[in-house]
Short mmCIF file of C-alpha atoms in Angstrom, two decimals:
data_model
loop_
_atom_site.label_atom_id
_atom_site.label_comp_id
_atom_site.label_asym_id
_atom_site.label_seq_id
_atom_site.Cartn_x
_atom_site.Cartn_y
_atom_site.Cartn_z
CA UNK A 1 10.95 -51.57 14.80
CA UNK A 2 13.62 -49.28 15.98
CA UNK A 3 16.44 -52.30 14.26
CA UNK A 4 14.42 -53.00 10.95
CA UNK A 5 13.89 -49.05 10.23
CA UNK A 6 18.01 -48.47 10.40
CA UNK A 7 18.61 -51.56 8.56
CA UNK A 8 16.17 -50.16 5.50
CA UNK A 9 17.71 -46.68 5.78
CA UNK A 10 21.53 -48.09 5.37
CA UNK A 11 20.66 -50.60 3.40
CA UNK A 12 19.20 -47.74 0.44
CA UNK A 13 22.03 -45.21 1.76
CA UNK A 14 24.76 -47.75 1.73
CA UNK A 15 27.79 -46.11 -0.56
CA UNK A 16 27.25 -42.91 0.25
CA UNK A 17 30.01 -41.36 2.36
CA UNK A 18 28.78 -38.24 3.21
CA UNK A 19 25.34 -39.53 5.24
CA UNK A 20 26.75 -40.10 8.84
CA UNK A 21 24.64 -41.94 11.84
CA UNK A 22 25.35 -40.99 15.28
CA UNK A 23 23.99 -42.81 18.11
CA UNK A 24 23.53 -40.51 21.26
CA UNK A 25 22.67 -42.44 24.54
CA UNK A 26 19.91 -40.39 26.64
CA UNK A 27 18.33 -40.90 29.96
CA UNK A 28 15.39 -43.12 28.18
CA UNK A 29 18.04 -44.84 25.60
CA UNK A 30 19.54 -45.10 22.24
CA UNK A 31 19.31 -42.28 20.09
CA UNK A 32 20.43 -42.28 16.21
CA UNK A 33 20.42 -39.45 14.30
CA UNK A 34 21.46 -39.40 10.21
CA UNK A 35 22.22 -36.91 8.23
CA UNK A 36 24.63 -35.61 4.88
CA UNK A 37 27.48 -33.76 6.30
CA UNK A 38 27.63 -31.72 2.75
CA UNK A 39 24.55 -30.14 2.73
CA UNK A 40 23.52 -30.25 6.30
CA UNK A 41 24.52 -27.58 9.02
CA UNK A 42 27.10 -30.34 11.67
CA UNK A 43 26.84 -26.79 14.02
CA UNK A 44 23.07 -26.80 13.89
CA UNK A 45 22.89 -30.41 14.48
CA UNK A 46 25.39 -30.10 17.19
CA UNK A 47 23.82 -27.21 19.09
CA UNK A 48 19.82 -27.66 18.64
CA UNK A 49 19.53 -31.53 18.18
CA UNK A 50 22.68 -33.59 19.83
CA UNK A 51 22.95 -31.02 22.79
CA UNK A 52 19.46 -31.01 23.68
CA UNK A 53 18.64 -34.89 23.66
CA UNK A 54 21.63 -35.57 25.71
CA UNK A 55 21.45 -32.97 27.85
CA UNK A 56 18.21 -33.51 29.22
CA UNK A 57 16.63 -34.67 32.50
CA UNK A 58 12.76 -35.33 30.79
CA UNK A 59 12.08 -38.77 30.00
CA UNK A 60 11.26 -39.43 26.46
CA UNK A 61 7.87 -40.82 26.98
CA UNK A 62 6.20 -39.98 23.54
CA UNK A 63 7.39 -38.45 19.90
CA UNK A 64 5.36 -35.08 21.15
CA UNK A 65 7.06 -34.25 24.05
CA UNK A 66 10.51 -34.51 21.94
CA UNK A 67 9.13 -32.56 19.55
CA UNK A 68 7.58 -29.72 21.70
CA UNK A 69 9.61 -29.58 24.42
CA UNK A 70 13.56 -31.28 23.50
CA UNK A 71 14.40 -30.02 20.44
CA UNK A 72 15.16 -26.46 19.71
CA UNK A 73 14.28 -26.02 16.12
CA UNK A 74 11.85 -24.02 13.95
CA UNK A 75 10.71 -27.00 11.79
CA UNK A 76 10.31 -30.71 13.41
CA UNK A 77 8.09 -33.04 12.11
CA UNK A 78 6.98 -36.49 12.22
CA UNK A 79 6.91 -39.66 9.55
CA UNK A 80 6.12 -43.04 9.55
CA UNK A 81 7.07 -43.58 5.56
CA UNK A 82 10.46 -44.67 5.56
CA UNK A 83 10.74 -43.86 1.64
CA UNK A 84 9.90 -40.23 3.21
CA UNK A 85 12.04 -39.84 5.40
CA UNK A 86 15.21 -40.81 2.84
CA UNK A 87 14.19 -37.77 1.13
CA UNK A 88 14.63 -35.65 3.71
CA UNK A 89 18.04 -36.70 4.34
CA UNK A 90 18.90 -36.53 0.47
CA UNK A 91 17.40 -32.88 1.29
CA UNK A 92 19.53 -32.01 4.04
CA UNK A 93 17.22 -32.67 6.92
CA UNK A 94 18.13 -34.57 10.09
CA UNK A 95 16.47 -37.82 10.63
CA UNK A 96 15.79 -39.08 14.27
CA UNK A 97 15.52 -42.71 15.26
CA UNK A 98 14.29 -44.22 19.17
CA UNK A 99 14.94 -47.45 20.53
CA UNK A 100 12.87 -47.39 22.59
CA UNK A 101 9.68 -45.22 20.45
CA UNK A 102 8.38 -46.13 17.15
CA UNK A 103 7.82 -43.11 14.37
CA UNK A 104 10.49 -41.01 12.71
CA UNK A 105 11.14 -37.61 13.65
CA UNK A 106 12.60 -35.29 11.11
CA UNK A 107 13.93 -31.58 11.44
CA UNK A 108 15.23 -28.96 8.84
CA UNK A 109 18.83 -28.42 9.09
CA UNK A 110 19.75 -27.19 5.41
CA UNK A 111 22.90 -26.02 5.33
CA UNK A 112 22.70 -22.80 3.52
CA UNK A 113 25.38 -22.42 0.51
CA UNK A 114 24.58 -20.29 -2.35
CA UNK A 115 25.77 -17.63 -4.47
CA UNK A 116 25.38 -13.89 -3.65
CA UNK A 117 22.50 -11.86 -5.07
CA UNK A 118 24.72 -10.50 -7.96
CA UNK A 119 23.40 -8.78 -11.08
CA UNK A 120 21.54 -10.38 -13.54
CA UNK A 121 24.00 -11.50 -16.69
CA UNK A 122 21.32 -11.70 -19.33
CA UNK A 123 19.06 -8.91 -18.12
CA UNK A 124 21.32 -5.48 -17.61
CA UNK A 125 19.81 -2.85 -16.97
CA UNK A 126 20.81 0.95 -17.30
CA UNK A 127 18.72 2.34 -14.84
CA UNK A 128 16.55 0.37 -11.78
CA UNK A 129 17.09 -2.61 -9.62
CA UNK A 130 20.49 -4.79 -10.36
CA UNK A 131 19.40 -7.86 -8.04
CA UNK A 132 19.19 -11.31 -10.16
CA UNK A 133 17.99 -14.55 -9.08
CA UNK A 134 20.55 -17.19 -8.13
CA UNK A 135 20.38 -21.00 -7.74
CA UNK A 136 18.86 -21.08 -4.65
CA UNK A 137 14.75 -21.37 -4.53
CA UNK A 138 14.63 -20.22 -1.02
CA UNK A 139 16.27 -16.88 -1.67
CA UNK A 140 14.57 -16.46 -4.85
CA UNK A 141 11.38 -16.61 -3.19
CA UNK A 142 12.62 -13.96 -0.07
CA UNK A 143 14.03 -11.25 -3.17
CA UNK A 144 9.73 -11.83 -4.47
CA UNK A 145 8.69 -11.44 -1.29
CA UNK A 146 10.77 -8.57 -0.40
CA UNK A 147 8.80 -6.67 -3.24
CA UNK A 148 5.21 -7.76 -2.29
CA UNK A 149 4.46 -7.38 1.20
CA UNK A 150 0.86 -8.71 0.87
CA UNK A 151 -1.35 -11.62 2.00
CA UNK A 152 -2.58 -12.46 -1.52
CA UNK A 153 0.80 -13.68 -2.77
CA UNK A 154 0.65 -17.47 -3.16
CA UNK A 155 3.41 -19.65 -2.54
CA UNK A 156 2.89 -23.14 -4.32
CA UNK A 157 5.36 -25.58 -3.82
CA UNK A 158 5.92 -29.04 -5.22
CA UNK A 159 7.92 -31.95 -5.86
CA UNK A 160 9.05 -32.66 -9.76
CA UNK A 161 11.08 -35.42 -10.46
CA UNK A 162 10.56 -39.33 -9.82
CA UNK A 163 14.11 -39.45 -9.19
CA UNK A 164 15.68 -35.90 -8.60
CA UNK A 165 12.17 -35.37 -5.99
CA UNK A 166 13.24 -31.25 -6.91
CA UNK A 167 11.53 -28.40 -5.29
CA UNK A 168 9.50 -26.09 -7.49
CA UNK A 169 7.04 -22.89 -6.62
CA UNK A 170 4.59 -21.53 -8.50
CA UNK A 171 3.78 -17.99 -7.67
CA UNK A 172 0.63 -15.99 -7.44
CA UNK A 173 -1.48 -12.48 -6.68
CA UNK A 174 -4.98 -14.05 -5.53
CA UNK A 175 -7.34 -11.75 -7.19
CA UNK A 176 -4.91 -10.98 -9.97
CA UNK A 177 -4.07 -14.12 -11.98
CA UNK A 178 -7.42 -16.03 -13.43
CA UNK A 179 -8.24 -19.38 -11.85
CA UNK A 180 -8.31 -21.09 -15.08
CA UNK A 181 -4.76 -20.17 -15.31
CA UNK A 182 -3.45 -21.21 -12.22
CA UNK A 183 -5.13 -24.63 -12.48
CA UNK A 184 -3.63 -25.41 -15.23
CA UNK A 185 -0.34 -24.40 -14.72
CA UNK A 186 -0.62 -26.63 -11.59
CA UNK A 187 -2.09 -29.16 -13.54
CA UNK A 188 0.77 -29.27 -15.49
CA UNK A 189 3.39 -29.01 -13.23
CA UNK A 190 1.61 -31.56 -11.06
CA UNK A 191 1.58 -34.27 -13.40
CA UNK A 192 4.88 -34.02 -14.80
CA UNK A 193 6.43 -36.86 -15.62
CA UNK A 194 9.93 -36.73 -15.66
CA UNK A 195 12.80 -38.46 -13.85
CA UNK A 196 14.41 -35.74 -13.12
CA UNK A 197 14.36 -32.02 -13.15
CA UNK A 198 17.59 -29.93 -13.47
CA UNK A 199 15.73 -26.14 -15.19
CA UNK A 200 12.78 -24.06 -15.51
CA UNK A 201 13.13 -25.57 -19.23
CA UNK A 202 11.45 -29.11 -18.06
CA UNK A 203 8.27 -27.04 -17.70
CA UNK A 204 8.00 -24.93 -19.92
CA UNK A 205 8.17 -27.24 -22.63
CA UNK A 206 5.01 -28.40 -20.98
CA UNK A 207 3.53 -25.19 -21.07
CA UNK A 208 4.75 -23.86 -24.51
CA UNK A 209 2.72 -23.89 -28.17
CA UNK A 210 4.21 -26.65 -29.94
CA UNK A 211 5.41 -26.69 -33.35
CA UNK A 212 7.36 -22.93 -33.05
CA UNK A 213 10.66 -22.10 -32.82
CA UNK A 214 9.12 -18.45 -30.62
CA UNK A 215 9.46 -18.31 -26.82
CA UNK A 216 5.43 -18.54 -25.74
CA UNK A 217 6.25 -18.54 -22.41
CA UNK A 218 8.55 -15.53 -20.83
CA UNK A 219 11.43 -15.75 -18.68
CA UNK A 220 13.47 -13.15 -16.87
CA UNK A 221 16.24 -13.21 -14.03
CA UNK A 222 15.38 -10.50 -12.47
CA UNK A 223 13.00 -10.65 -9.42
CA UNK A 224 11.51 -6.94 -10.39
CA UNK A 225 10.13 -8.04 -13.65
CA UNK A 226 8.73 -11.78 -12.41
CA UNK A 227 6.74 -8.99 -9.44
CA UNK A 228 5.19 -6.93 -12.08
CA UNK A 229 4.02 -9.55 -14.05
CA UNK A 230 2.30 -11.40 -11.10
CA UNK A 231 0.66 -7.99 -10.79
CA UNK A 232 -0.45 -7.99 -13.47
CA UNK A 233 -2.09 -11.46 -13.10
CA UNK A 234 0.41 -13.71 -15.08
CA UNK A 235 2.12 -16.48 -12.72
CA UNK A 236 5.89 -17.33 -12.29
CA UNK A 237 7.53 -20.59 -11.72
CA UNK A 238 10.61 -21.28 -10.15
CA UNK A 239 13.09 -24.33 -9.87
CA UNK A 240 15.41 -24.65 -6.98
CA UNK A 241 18.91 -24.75 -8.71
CA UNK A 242 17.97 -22.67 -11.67
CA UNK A 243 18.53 -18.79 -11.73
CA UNK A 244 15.99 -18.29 -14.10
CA UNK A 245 12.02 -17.71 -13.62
CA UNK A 246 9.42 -18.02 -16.11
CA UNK A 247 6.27 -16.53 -16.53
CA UNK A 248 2.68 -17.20 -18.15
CA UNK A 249 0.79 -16.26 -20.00
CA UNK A 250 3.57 -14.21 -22.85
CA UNK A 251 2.96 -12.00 -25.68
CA UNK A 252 4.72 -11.30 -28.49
CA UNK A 253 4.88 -7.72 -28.44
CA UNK A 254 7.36 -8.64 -24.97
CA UNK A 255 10.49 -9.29 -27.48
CA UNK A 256 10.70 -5.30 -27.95
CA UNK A 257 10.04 -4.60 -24.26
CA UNK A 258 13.57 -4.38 -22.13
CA UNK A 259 14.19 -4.32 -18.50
CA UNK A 260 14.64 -0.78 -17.76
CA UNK A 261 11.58 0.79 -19.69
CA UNK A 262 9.65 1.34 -16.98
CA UNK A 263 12.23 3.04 -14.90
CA UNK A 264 13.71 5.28 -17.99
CA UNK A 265 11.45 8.29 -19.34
CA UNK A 266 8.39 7.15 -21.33
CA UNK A 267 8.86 9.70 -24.07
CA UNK A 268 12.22 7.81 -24.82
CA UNK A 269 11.25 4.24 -23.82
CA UNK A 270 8.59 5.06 -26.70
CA UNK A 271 10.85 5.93 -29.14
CA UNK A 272 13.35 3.28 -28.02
CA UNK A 273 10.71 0.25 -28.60
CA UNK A 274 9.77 1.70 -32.12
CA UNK A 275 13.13 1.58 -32.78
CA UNK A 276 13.67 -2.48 -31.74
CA UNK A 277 10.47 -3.24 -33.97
CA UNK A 278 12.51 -1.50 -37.20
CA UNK A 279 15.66 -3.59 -36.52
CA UNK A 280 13.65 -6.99 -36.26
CA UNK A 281 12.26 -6.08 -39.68
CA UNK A 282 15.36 -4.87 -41.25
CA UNK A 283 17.13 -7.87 -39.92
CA UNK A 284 14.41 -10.65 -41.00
CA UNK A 285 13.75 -8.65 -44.67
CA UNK A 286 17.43 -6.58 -45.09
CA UNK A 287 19.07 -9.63 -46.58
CA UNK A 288 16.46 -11.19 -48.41
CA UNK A 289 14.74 -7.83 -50.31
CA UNK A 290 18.36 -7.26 -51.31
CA UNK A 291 18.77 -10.76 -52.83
CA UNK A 292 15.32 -10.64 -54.46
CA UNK A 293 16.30 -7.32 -56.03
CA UNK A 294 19.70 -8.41 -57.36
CA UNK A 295 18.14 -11.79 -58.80
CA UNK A 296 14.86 -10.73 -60.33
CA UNK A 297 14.53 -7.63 -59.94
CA UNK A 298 17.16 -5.57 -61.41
CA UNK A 299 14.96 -2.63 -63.00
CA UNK A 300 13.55 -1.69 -59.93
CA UNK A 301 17.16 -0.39 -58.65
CA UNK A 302 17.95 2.98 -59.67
CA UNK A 303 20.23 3.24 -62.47
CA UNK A 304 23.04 5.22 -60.22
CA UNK A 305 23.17 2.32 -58.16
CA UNK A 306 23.13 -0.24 -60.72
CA UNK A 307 26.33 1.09 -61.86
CA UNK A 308 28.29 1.08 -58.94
CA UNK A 309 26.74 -2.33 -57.33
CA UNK A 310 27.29 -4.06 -60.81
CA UNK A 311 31.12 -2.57 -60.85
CA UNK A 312 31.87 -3.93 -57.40
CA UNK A 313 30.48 -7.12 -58.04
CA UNK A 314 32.72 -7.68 -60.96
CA UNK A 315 34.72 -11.04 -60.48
CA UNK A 316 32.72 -12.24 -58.10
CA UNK A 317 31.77 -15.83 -58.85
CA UNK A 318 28.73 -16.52 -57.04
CA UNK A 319 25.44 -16.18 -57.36
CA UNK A 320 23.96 -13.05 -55.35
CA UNK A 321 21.62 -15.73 -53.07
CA UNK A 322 24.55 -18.11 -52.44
CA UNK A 323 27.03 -15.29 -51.27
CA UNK A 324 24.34 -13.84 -49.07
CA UNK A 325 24.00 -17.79 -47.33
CA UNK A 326 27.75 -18.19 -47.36
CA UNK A 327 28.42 -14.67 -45.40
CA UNK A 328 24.99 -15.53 -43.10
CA UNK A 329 26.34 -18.74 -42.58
CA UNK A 330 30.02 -17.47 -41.09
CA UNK A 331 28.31 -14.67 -39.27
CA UNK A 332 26.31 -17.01 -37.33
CA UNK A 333 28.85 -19.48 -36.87
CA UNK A 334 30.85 -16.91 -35.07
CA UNK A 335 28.70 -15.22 -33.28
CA UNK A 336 27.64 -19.34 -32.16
CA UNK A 337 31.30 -19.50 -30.81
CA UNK A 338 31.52 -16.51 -29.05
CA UNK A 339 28.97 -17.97 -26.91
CA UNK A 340 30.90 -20.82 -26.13
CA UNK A 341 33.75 -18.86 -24.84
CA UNK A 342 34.24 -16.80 -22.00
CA UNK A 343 32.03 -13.31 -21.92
CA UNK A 344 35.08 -11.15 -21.82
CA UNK A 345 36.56 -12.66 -25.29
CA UNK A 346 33.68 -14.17 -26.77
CA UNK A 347 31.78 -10.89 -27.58
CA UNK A 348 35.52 -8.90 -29.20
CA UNK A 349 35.79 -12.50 -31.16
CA UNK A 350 33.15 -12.49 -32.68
CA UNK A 351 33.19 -9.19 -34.10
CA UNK A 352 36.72 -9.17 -35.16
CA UNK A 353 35.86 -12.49 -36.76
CA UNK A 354 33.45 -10.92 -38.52
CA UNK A 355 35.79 -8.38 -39.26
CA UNK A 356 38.61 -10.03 -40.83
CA UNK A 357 36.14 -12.76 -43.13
CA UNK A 358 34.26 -9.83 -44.30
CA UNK A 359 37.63 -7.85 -45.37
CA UNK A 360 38.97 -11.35 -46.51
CA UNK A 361 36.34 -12.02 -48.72
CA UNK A 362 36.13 -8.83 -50.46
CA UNK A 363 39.90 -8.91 -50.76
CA UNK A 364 39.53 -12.49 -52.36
CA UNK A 365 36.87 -11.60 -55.03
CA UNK A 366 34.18 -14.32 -53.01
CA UNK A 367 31.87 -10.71 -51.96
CA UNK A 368 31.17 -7.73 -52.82
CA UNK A 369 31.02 -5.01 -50.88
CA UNK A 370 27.30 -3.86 -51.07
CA UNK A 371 27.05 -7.10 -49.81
CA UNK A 372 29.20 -7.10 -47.06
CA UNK A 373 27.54 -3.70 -45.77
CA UNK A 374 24.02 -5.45 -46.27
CA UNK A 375 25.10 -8.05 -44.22
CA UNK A 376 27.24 -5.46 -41.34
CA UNK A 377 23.59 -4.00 -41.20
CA UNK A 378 21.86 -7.36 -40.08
CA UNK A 379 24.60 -8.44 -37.92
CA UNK A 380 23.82 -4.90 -35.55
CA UNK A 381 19.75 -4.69 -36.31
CA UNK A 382 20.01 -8.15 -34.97
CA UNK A 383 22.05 -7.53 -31.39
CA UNK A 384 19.28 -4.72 -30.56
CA UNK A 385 16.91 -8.01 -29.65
CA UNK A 386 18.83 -10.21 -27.95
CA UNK A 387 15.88 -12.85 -27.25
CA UNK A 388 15.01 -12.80 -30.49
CA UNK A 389 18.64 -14.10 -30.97
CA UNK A 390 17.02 -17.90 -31.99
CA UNK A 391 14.37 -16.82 -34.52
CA UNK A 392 16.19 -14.19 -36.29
CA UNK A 393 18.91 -16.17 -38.36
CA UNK A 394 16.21 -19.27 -38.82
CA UNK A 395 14.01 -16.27 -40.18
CA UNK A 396 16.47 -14.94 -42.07
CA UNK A 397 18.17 -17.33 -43.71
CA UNK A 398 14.27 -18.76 -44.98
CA UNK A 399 13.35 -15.55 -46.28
CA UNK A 400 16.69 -15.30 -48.32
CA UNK A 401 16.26 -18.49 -49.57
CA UNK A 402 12.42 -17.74 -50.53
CA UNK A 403 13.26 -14.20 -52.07
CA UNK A 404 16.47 -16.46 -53.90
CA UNK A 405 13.76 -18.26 -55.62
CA UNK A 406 10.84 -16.25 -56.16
CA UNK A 407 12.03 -12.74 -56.25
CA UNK A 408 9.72 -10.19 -54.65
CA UNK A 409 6.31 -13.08 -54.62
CA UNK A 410 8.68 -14.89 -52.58
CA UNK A 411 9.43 -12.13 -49.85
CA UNK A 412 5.49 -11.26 -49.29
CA UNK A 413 4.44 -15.49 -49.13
CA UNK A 414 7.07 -15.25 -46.22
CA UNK A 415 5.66 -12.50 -44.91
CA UNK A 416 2.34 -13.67 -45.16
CA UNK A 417 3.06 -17.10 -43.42
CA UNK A 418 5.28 -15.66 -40.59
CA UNK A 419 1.80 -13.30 -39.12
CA UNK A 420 0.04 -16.03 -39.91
CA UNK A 421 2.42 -18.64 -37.78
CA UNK A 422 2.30 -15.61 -34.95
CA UNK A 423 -1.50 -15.17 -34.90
CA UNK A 424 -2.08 -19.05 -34.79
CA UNK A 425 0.03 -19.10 -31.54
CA UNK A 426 -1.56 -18.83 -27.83
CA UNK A 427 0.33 -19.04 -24.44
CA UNK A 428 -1.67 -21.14 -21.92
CA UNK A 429 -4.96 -20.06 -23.32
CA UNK A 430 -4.05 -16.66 -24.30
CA UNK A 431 -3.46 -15.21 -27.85
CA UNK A 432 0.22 -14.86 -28.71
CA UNK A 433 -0.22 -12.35 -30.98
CA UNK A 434 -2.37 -9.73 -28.88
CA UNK A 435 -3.10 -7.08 -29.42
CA UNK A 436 -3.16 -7.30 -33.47
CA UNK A 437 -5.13 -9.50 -34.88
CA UNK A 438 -7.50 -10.02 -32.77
CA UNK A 439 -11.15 -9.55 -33.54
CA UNK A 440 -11.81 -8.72 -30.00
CA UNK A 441 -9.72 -8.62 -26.76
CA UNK A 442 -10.17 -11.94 -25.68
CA UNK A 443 -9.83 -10.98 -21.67
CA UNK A 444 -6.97 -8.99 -21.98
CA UNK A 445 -6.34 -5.41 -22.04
CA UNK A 446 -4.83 -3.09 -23.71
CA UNK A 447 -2.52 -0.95 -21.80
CA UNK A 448 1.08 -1.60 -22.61
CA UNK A 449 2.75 -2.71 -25.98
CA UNK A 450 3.84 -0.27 -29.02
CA UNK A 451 3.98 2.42 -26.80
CA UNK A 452 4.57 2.55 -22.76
CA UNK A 453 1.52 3.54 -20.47
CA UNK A 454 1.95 5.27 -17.69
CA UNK A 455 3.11 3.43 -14.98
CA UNK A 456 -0.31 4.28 -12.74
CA UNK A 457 -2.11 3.12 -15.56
CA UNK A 458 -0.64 -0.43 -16.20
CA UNK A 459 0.19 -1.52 -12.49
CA UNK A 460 -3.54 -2.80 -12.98
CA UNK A 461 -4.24 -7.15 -14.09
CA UNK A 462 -3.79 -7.13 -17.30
CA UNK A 463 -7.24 -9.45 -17.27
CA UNK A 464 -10.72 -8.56 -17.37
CA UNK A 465 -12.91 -9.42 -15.32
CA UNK A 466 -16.57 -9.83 -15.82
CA UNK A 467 -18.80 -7.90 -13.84
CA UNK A 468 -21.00 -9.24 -11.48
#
């Protein structure tokens, strides 16, 4: 048994340099032990495992007594699947083989290499905690933990990935998240079936509304936010190798929420969100109410501004909805590269880029300036929601287009359609668009959206419960 089982692992291991065998000969006999020198601990292994088996004066009479009373580590287990116990070395476990005993024995000896707990690069913060999640599931889970020290968080793990065999938790409050929730969202993740599993991405697209360019699931990197939304009954998932958590169920209403609102005064986080709701308006309507004005709706602009707007468009030889698509078009195409390039050039590139085509193009005669200003307006409006980044321009650039056509009818259709598209949306059972719209509450409450509650008042599930 002892020949055939290290023939099967070398013959599926076999061009792979870094998984070393080493045969240790104890009192009772040969000993093998395999495991990846990259992402296993060789001092562990050394100390705990190779020390203790050769060291020893007990005769290894049965895979129990190695197990209880040999080796000297926190986590040793036993297999008999050979397909198993591959895994585990691919994991970073050690794998133990007897001559002279049949079974597997298999211990955790993860080496541990990850990045520091550093802060969060798409979530800063002005005031509160500055920890982020990093690539490592383990110490993702230990900065949740660290924040709730109680029984009732749940710990779920599994294994995604036909191929990749990835770890991935689910996360809990027992008593605070609805059973039909968590079912599901193990459901999901349990039946998953990918080959392999590299984000938090692979699920959510499994959990998502389909057919919408919105975000109906949330995510966050910092460990703060994923604690206060299991409190408040939602659930988290986590992918080892991912720095990034998301969360179910999502509203809405969350694009105009930000980090630091509950540690910030409440009188100003009020006035702060009503602020982020008027720039996602101006920037979705700015651009195309000016276009529907200019195109078929002249008489509605006071004559004052008539004057001046129809002076400094003088020479210019397009169309009022073309040069608003041709300056939306650049914007985003530079803001789309200052992404690409390193954080500490791609934000000042962007906006000198914007800068120069802008002053260019009035210079040339291709815009005017009203124009340019109109379009300066949406380009800052739009920052103020960062994770609204995706929908905005798509937005945007439709409602131009629509206005373009069919003036001012044009502009309300969109508007129509878009609260429509919103109310039609749920997230894992939920409705997207709560609290508005809804004829009743549909299990949820109402504690914390336009304005901030106090922070007694929505530390509370966000669920109702029926009474019994």
């Amino acid at each position: 048994m002892y020949k055939e089982n290290l023939k099967y692992i070398k013959d599926k291991l076999k061009d792979n340099f870094d998984v070393q065998y080493r045969d240790i000969f104890s009192k009772s006999g040969l000993v093998t032990i395999i495991f990846s020198e990259n992402i296993s601990d060789n001092i562990f292994i050394s100390e705990y495992i190779v020390k203790p088996v050769m060291s020893t004066n007990i005769e290894l009479s049965d895979i129990n007594t190695i197990k209880t009373r040999i080796l000297q580590t926190n986590n040793v287990s036993e297999t008999n699947n050979l397909d198993e116990a591959l895994i585990h070395i691919l994991s970073g476990d050690v794998i133990i083989l007897f001559e002279f005993l049949d079974g597997v024995i298999y211990c955790d000896a993860k080496k541990t290499v990850q990045r520091a707990v550093d802060k969060p690069l798409n979530d800063p913060v002005i005031k509160g905690s500055q920890e982020g999640f990093n690539e490592s599931l383990n110490m993702n889970i230990g900065l949740i933990r660290k924040r709730v020290r109680n029984t009732m968080l749940k710990i779920v793990y599994f294994e995604v990935g036909k191929e990749s065999n990835t770890s991935v938790a689910m996360a809990y409050i027992e008593g605070k998240a609805e059973g039909s929730l968590i079912n599901m969202i193990k459901d999901k993740i349990s039946n998953l079936e990918v080959q392999f599993i590299l984000d938090t991405n692979y699920i959510e697209e499994e959990l998502k509304c389909k057919g919408t360019e919105l975000d109906t699931i949330g995510y966050t990197e910092k460990p703060d936010i994923v604690v206060s939304r299991l409190f408040e009954g939602r659930v988290a998932v986590l992918v080892d190798g991912c720095p990034t958590a998301i969360t179910a169920p999502c509203f809405f209403i969350e694009y105009f929420q930000a980090p630091d609102d509950y540690y910030l005064n409440k009188n100003v986080v009020d006035v702060l969100r009503i602020f982020r709701i008027i720039s996602f308006l101006v920037t979705i309507t700015l651009p195309a109410f000016y276009v529907a004005l200019f195109t078929h709706h002249f008489s509605l602009i006071p004559p004052t501004f008539v004057f001046k707007i129809s002076e400094a468009r003088a020479g210019v030889p397009f169309p009022t909805i073309v040069e608003v698509i041709i300056i939306l078009f650049f914007f985003e195409l530079s803001r789309e590269a200052g992404k690409r390039l390193p954080s500490n050039i791609g934000q000042p590139l962007s906006i000198v880029s914007a800068l120069i085509l802008g002053d260019a193009a009035i210079g040339a005669g291709l815009a005017s300036q009203g124009t340019i200003i109109i379009m300066g307006v949406y380009a800052i409006t739009s920052y103020i929601n960062p994770k609204l980044l995706t929908v905005t321009p798509i937005w945007s650039m439709i409602n131009v287009i629509m206005s373009g056509l069919f003036g001012l009818h044009g502009f309300y259709i969109f508007f129509i359609v878009v609260i429509a598209h919103i109310g039609s949306l749920d997230s894992c059972g939920y409705k997207y668009f709560w609290p508005f719209g809804t004829i009743h509450s549909y299990g949820v409450r109402h504690k914390d959206y336009l304005t901030r509650g106090r922070l007694g008042n929505i530390s509370d599930s966000i669920f109702r419960r029926k009474e019994k």
